Structures are given as structure tokens and as C-alpha cells.
């Protein structure tokens, strides 16, 4: 195992690749990690509409791809800055769970496990149902008005992403870490209403 300068490495700690093969982990082993996090390399959307008699359904899907975020410790590490652990933190390394996605749990953060590495990088691609509107136009013969429409609308109803504890639309900050998970996310809203023309 290559020598690293951050104290004793214990079973369950992160290990780093000795890129240049000199037997030491240092600045000479630093390489580019992941896709740029300044902006997604791919932004897309699709907005299908369906009409049938008096019913109409309009949906807006939006998404981004080819982008990675460096996770802030508060979103992935247990007991960071005195906060409670997340549920996913409970799947950590033990001798009975050697293939866990998280390193061993310690009473305080270890310097070795805090280093910038690909372990803390996550694919930030996402697909979101940004807006859905279902409208029903009541035939004017059935009422004594020119036009009557009732509708049900929803925003940010579903999101598919590998990010944990983040809203992917917040975007990364200008610092070394992505936007902190306590930044207020996009709200999920559902509303109903009517349009009446006399």
C-alpha cells in the first residue's frame, strides 16, 4: 500500500491510487476527477401535449447530463459538524460488511478519509418532471357561460438523479464543494383552479 501523509490507515479507510507509482501519495498523484461541475455539458427538455375531446395534458420534462458534483461533507459524512447521520451513513465498513459504500465510522473525522477524491464525486445528471397540467373544458351547452375550464397543475413532482440530499437544480457553488444541502430546494407544488368566461 502506498504511503500517505495523513496518519495511520486502518481497515475500512479510503485508499488512494499511486498514479505515478513512486510508492507515495502526494500532489504528484493528483488527476482530473469526473466531468466539470461549473455547468452541465448537456441540458435538455421535452414538452409533449396530448388532446382528447375536452381533455388536455401538458407536461414539461427537463434535465441535465454529463456533469459531476463534489459532495459537501455535510451531505455524505456522518456527524459532520455535530449533525446527525443520514440513513445511507448506516451502510458503512465493518469486518462483516467489507463491501459497504461508506468508510468506517469514527468518533471524529479522520484526515485520511477527508481528502479530495473520486469517492466523494457523484454523477449530478437528472431528469425532472418540471410541470404537469391537466385541463378539462366543459362543453358550453352544459352551462350558461361561454367557456369553463377546470385544471390541476403540479410542479417539480418527480426527479430522477443519483444525487443524495441535494436538489440538482441548485447547482454547484463557486467553492470547492457543491451547493450545501441546506440551501432551500425547489418546492413541489400542486394547485387547482378554473377559468371562466361569461
C-alpha positions as a LaTeX table, in Angstrom:
\begin{tabular}{lrrr}
\hline
Residue & $x$ (\AA) & $y$ (\AA) & $z$ (\AA) \\
\hline
Unk1 & 0.00 & 0.00 & 0.00 \\
Unk2 & 1.42 & 3.37 & $-0.98$ \\
Unk3 & 2.41 & 5.62 & 1.93 \\
Unk4 & 0.15 & 8.61 & 2.55 \\
Unk5 & 0.82 & 11.61 & 4.85 \\
Unk6 & $-2.47$ & 11.65 & 6.78 \\
Unk7 & $-1.84$ & 9.28 & 9.66 \\
Unk8 & $-2.27$ & 5.56 & 10.11 \\
Unk9 & $-4.54$ & 3.83 & 7.61 \\
Unk10 & $-6.92$ & 1.40 & 9.28 \\
Unk11 & $-9.16$ & $-1.27$ & 7.75 \\
Unk12 & $-12.21$ & 0.49 & 6.34 \\
Unk13 & $-10.36$ & 3.72 & 5.49 \\
Unk14 & $-10.21$ & 5.12 & 1.97 \\
Unk15 & $-7.22$ & 4.15 & $-0.14$ \\
Unk16 & $-5.78$ & 6.37 & $-2.86$ \\
Unk17 & $-4.21$ & 5.42 & $-6.16$ \\
Unk18 & $-0.48$ & 5.87 & $-6.52$ \\
Unk19 & $-0.78$ & 7.30 & $-10.04$ \\
Unk20 & 2.92 & 7.84 & $-10.71$ \\
Unk21 & 3.96 & 4.61 & $-8.97$ \\
Unk22 & 6.58 & 6.12 & $-6.62$ \\
Unk23 & 5.16 & 4.45 & $-3.51$ \\
Unk24 & 3.83 & 7.70 & $-2.00$ \\
Unk25 & 0.54 & 9.55 & $-2.18$ \\
Unk26 & 1.22 & 13.25 & $-2.75$ \\
Unk27 & 0.47 & 16.12 & $-5.13$ \\
Unk28 & 2.11 & 14.22 & $-7.99$ \\
Unk29 & $-0.83$ & 11.78 & $-7.91$ \\
Unk30 & $-3.49$ & 14.45 & $-8.45$ \\
Unk31 & $-5.52$ & 13.94 & $-11.63$ \\
Unk32 & $-8.73$ & 15.34 & $-13.09$ \\
Unk33 & $-11.82$ & 13.87 & $-11.43$ \\
Unk34 & $-15.11$ & 13.49 & $-13.28$ \\
Unk35 & $-16.96$ & 15.90 & $-15.53$ \\
Unk36 & $-16.84$ & 19.67 & $-14.98$ \\
Unk37 & $-19.16$ & 20.87 & $-12.23$ \\
Unk38 & $-19.28$ & 24.52 & $-13.32$ \\
Unk39 & $-22.12$ & 23.76 & $-15.75$ \\
Unk40 & $-23.67$ & 20.62 & $-17.25$ \\
Unk41 & $-22.28$ & 19.67 & $-20.64$ \\
Unk42 & $-25.78$ & 18.67 & $-21.72$ \\
Unk43 & $-29.07$ & 20.46 & $-20.99$ \\
Unk44 & $-32.30$ & 19.18 & $-22.49$ \\
Unk45 & $-36.07$ & 19.25 & $-22.27$ \\
Unk46 & $-39.17$ & 17.86 & $-23.89$ \\
Unk47 & $-42.72$ & 19.13 & $-23.66$ \\
Unk48 & $-45.34$ & 16.71 & $-25.00$ \\
Unk49 & $-49.01$ & 17.67 & $-25.21$ \\
Unk50 & $-51.99$ & 15.35 & $-25.51$ \\
Unk51 & $-55.51$ & 16.44 & $-26.52$ \\
Unk52 & $-58.64$ & 14.32 & $-26.46$ \\
Unk53 & $-62.08$ & 15.88 & $-26.71$ \\
Unk54 & $-62.34$ & 18.26 & $-23.75$ \\
Unk55 & $-59.21$ & 16.97 & $-22.00$ \\
Unk56 & $-55.67$ & 18.27 & $-22.45$ \\
Unk57 & $-52.46$ & 17.16 & $-20.78$ \\
Unk58 & $-49.27$ & 19.23 & $-20.97$ \\
Unk59 & $-46.00$ & 18.00 & $-19.45$ \\
Unk60 & $-42.57$ & 19.60 & $-19.26$ \\
Unk61 & $-39.58$ & 17.33 & $-18.67$ \\
Unk62 & $-36.22$ & 19.00 & $-18.12$ \\
Unk63 & $-32.82$ & 17.56 & $-17.35$ \\
Unk64 & $-29.06$ & 17.85 & $-17.44$ \\
Unk65 & $-26.26$ & 15.42 & $-18.15$ \\
Unk66 & $-22.51$ & 14.98 & $-18.29$ \\
Unk67 & $-21.89$ & 16.75 & $-15.01$ \\
Unk68 & $-20.46$ & 15.65 & $-11.66$ \\
Unk69 & $-20.60$ & 17.27 & $-8.25$ \\
Unk70 & $-18.13$ & 17.03 & $-5.43$ \\
Unk71 & $-20.27$ & 16.22 & $-2.41$ \\
Unk72 & $-20.09$ & 18.55 & 0.57 \\
Unk73 & $-19.19$ & 16.57 & 3.75 \\
Unk74 & $-22.49$ & 17.60 & 5.34 \\
Unk75 & $-24.41$ & 15.56 & 2.75 \\
Unk76 & $-22.42$ & 12.33 & 2.87 \\
Unk77 & $-20.44$ & 12.03 & 6.10 \\
Unk78 & $-21.96$ & 11.10 & 9.47 \\
Unk79 & $-21.72$ & 13.52 & 12.43 \\
Unk80 & $-20.27$ & 16.29 & 10.27 \\
Unk81 & $-20.21$ & 19.50 & 12.34 \\
Unk82 & $-22.28$ & 17.76 & 15.08 \\
Unk83 & $-25.18$ & 16.87 & 12.76 \\
Unk84 & $-26.97$ & 13.54 & 12.95 \\
Unk85 & $-26.17$ & 10.84 & 10.37 \\
Unk86 & $-28.27$ & 10.17 & 7.30 \\
Unk87 & $-29.85$ & 6.79 & 6.73 \\
Unk88 & $-27.33$ & 5.94 & 4.00 \\
Unk89 & $-24.48$ & 6.52 & 6.50 \\
Unk90 & $-25.56$ & 3.36 & 8.32 \\
Unk91 & $-24.18$ & 1.22 & 5.48 \\
Unk92 & $-20.53$ & 1.60 & 6.49 \\
Unk93 & $-17.46$ & $-0.64$ & 6.50 \\
Unk94 & $-17.15$ & $-3.30$ & 9.18 \\
Unk95 & $-15.39$ & $-6.65$ & 9.11 \\
Unk96 & $-18.84$ & $-8.18$ & 8.49 \\
Unk97 & $-19.67$ & $-5.61$ & 5.80 \\
Unk98 & $-16.43$ & $-5.19$ & 3.83 \\
Unk99 & $-18.08$ & $-4.03$ & 0.57 \\
Unk100 & $-20.01$ & $-1.13$ & 2.11 \\
Unk101 & $-20.13$ & 2.14 & 0.13 \\
Unk102 & $-19.01$ & 4.22 & 3.13 \\
Unk103 & $-15.72$ & 4.06 & 5.05 \\
Unk104 & $-15.58$ & 3.03 & 8.68 \\
Unk105 & $-17.32$ & 5.24 & 11.22 \\
Unk106 & $-15.12$ & 7.10 & 13.69 \\
Unk107 & $-15.91$ & 9.34 & 16.66 \\
Unk108 & $-14.32$ & 12.26 & 14.80 \\
Unk109 & $-13.41$ & 12.74 & 11.12 \\
Unk110 & $-10.11$ & 11.18 & 10.10 \\
Unk111 & $-7.76$ & 13.23 & 7.96 \\
Unk112 & $-7.23$ & 10.33 & 5.57 \\
Unk113 & $-10.93$ & 9.99 & 4.79 \\
Unk114 & $-11.42$ & 13.75 & 4.32 \\
Unk115 & $-9.13$ & 14.13 & 1.30 \\
Unk116 & $-10.45$ & 15.24 & $-2.06$ \\
Unk117 & $-11.01$ & 12.11 & $-4.12$ \\
Unk118 & $-13.29$ & 10.42 & $-6.60$ \\
Unk119 & $-15.01$ & 8.65 & $-3.68$ \\
Unk120 & $-16.95$ & 11.84 & $-2.91$ \\
Unk121 & $-17.82$ & 12.65 & $-6.54$ \\
Unk122 & $-21.37$ & 11.89 & $-7.71$ \\
Unk123 & $-22.99$ & 11.96 & $-11.12$ \\
Unk124 & $-25.23$ & 15.04 & $-10.98$ \\
Unk125 & $-27.28$ & 14.22 & $-14.08$ \\
Unk126 & $-31.02$ & 14.41 & $-13.56$ \\
Unk127 & $-34.40$ & 14.26 & $-15.21$ \\
Unk128 & $-37.28$ & 16.15 & $-13.60$ \\
Unk129 & $-41.00$ & 16.39 & $-14.26$ \\
Unk130 & $-40.94$ & 20.16 & $-14.03$ \\
Unk131 & $-44.57$ & 20.88 & $-14.81$ \\
Unk132 & $-47.77$ & 18.92 & $-15.45$ \\
Unk133 & $-51.13$ & 20.50 & $-16.26$ \\
Unk134 & $-54.35$ & 18.57 & $-16.79$ \\
Unk135 & $-57.22$ & 20.67 & $-18.15$ \\
Unk136 & $-60.87$ & 19.78 & $-18.76$ \\
Unk137 & $-63.03$ & 22.07 & $-20.86$ \\
Unk138 & $-66.70$ & 21.67 & $-20.01$ \\
Unk139 & $-68.96$ & 21.84 & $-23.08$ \\
Unk140 & $-70.67$ & 25.24 & $-23.19$ \\
Unk141 & $-74.02$ & 23.57 & $-23.84$ \\
Unk142 & $-73.90$ & 22.17 & $-20.32$ \\
Unk143 & $-73.56$ & 25.57 & $-18.62$ \\
Unk144 & $-74.86$ & 29.11 & $-19.12$ \\
Unk145 & $-71.45$ & 30.64 & $-19.82$ \\
Unk146 & $-69.22$ & 30.96 & $-22.87$ \\
Unk147 & $-66.33$ & 28.88 & $-21.59$ \\
Unk148 & $-65.44$ & 26.90 & $-18.46$ \\
Unk149 & $-62.17$ & 25.13 & $-17.86$ \\
Unk150 & $-61.01$ & 23.40 & $-14.72$ \\
Unk151 & $-57.39$ & 22.38 & $-14.29$ \\
Unk152 & $-54.98$ & 20.58 & $-11.99$ \\
Unk153 & $-51.32$ & 21.55 & $-12.13$ \\
Unk154 & $-48.15$ & 20.30 & $-10.47$ \\
Unk155 & $-44.55$ & 21.50 & $-10.39$ \\
Unk156 & $-41.39$ & 19.52 & $-9.53$ \\
Unk157 & $-43.37$ & 16.34 & $-8.97$ \\
Unk158 & $-40.67$ & 13.74 & $-9.72$ \\
Unk159 & $-36.89$ & 13.80 & $-10.04$ \\
Unk160 & $-34.55$ & 11.01 & $-11.12$ \\
Unk161 & $-30.92$ & 11.55 & $-10.04$ \\
Unk162 & $-28.01$ & 9.85 & $-8.27$ \\
Unk163 & $-27.51$ & 12.87 & $-6.01$ \\
Unk164 & $-28.33$ & 12.43 & $-2.32$ \\
Unk165 & $-29.63$ & 15.24 & $-0.13$ \\
Unk166 & $-29.37$ & 17.78 & $-2.94$ \\
Unk167 & $-31.73$ & 19.48 & $-5.33$ \\
Unk168 & $-29.91$ & 19.13 & $-8.68$ \\
Unk169 & $-31.28$ & 22.46 & $-9.90$ \\
Unk170 & $-29.49$ & 24.39 & $-7.15$ \\
Unk171 & $-26.22$ & 23.80 & $-8.94$ \\
Unk172 & $-22.71$ & 23.76 & $-7.54$ \\
Unk173 & $-21.33$ & 26.80 & $-5.78$ \\
Unk174 & $-18.15$ & 28.67 & $-6.59$ \\
Unk175 & $-16.35$ & 26.88 & $-3.76$ \\
Unk176 & $-14.59$ & 23.51 & $-3.74$ \\
Unk177 & $-17.79$ & 21.80 & $-2.77$ \\
Unk178 & $-21.16$ & 21.71 & $-4.45$ \\
Unk179 & $-24.06$ & 23.72 & $-3.08$ \\
Unk180 & $-24.70$ & 22.70 & 0.51 \\
Unk181 & $-27.78$ & 20.53 & 1.05 \\
Unk182 & $-29.33$ & 23.06 & 3.42 \\
Unk183 & $-29.84$ & 25.50 & 0.52 \\
Unk184 & $-33.61$ & 25.71 & 0.02 \\
Unk185 & $-34.67$ & 23.30 & $-2.75$ \\
Unk186 & $-37.26$ & 23.77 & $-5.48$ \\
Unk187 & $-40.68$ & 23.26 & $-3.97$ \\
Unk188 & $-43.07$ & 20.54 & $-5.03$ \\
Unk189 & $-46.43$ & 22.20 & $-5.54$ \\
Unk190 & $-49.90$ & 21.09 & $-6.63$ \\
Unk191 & $-52.61$ & 23.57 & $-7.50$ \\
Unk192 & $-56.14$ & 23.54 & $-8.87$ \\
Unk193 & $-58.23$ & 26.24 & $-10.46$ \\
Unk194 & $-60.80$ & 27.26 & $-13.01$ \\
Unk195 & $-61.03$ & 29.66 & $-15.96$ \\
Unk196 & $-64.49$ & 31.05 & $-16.56$ \\
Unk197 & $-65.59$ & 33.26 & $-19.48$ \\
Unk198 & $-69.06$ & 34.80 & $-19.26$ \\
\hline
\end{tabular}
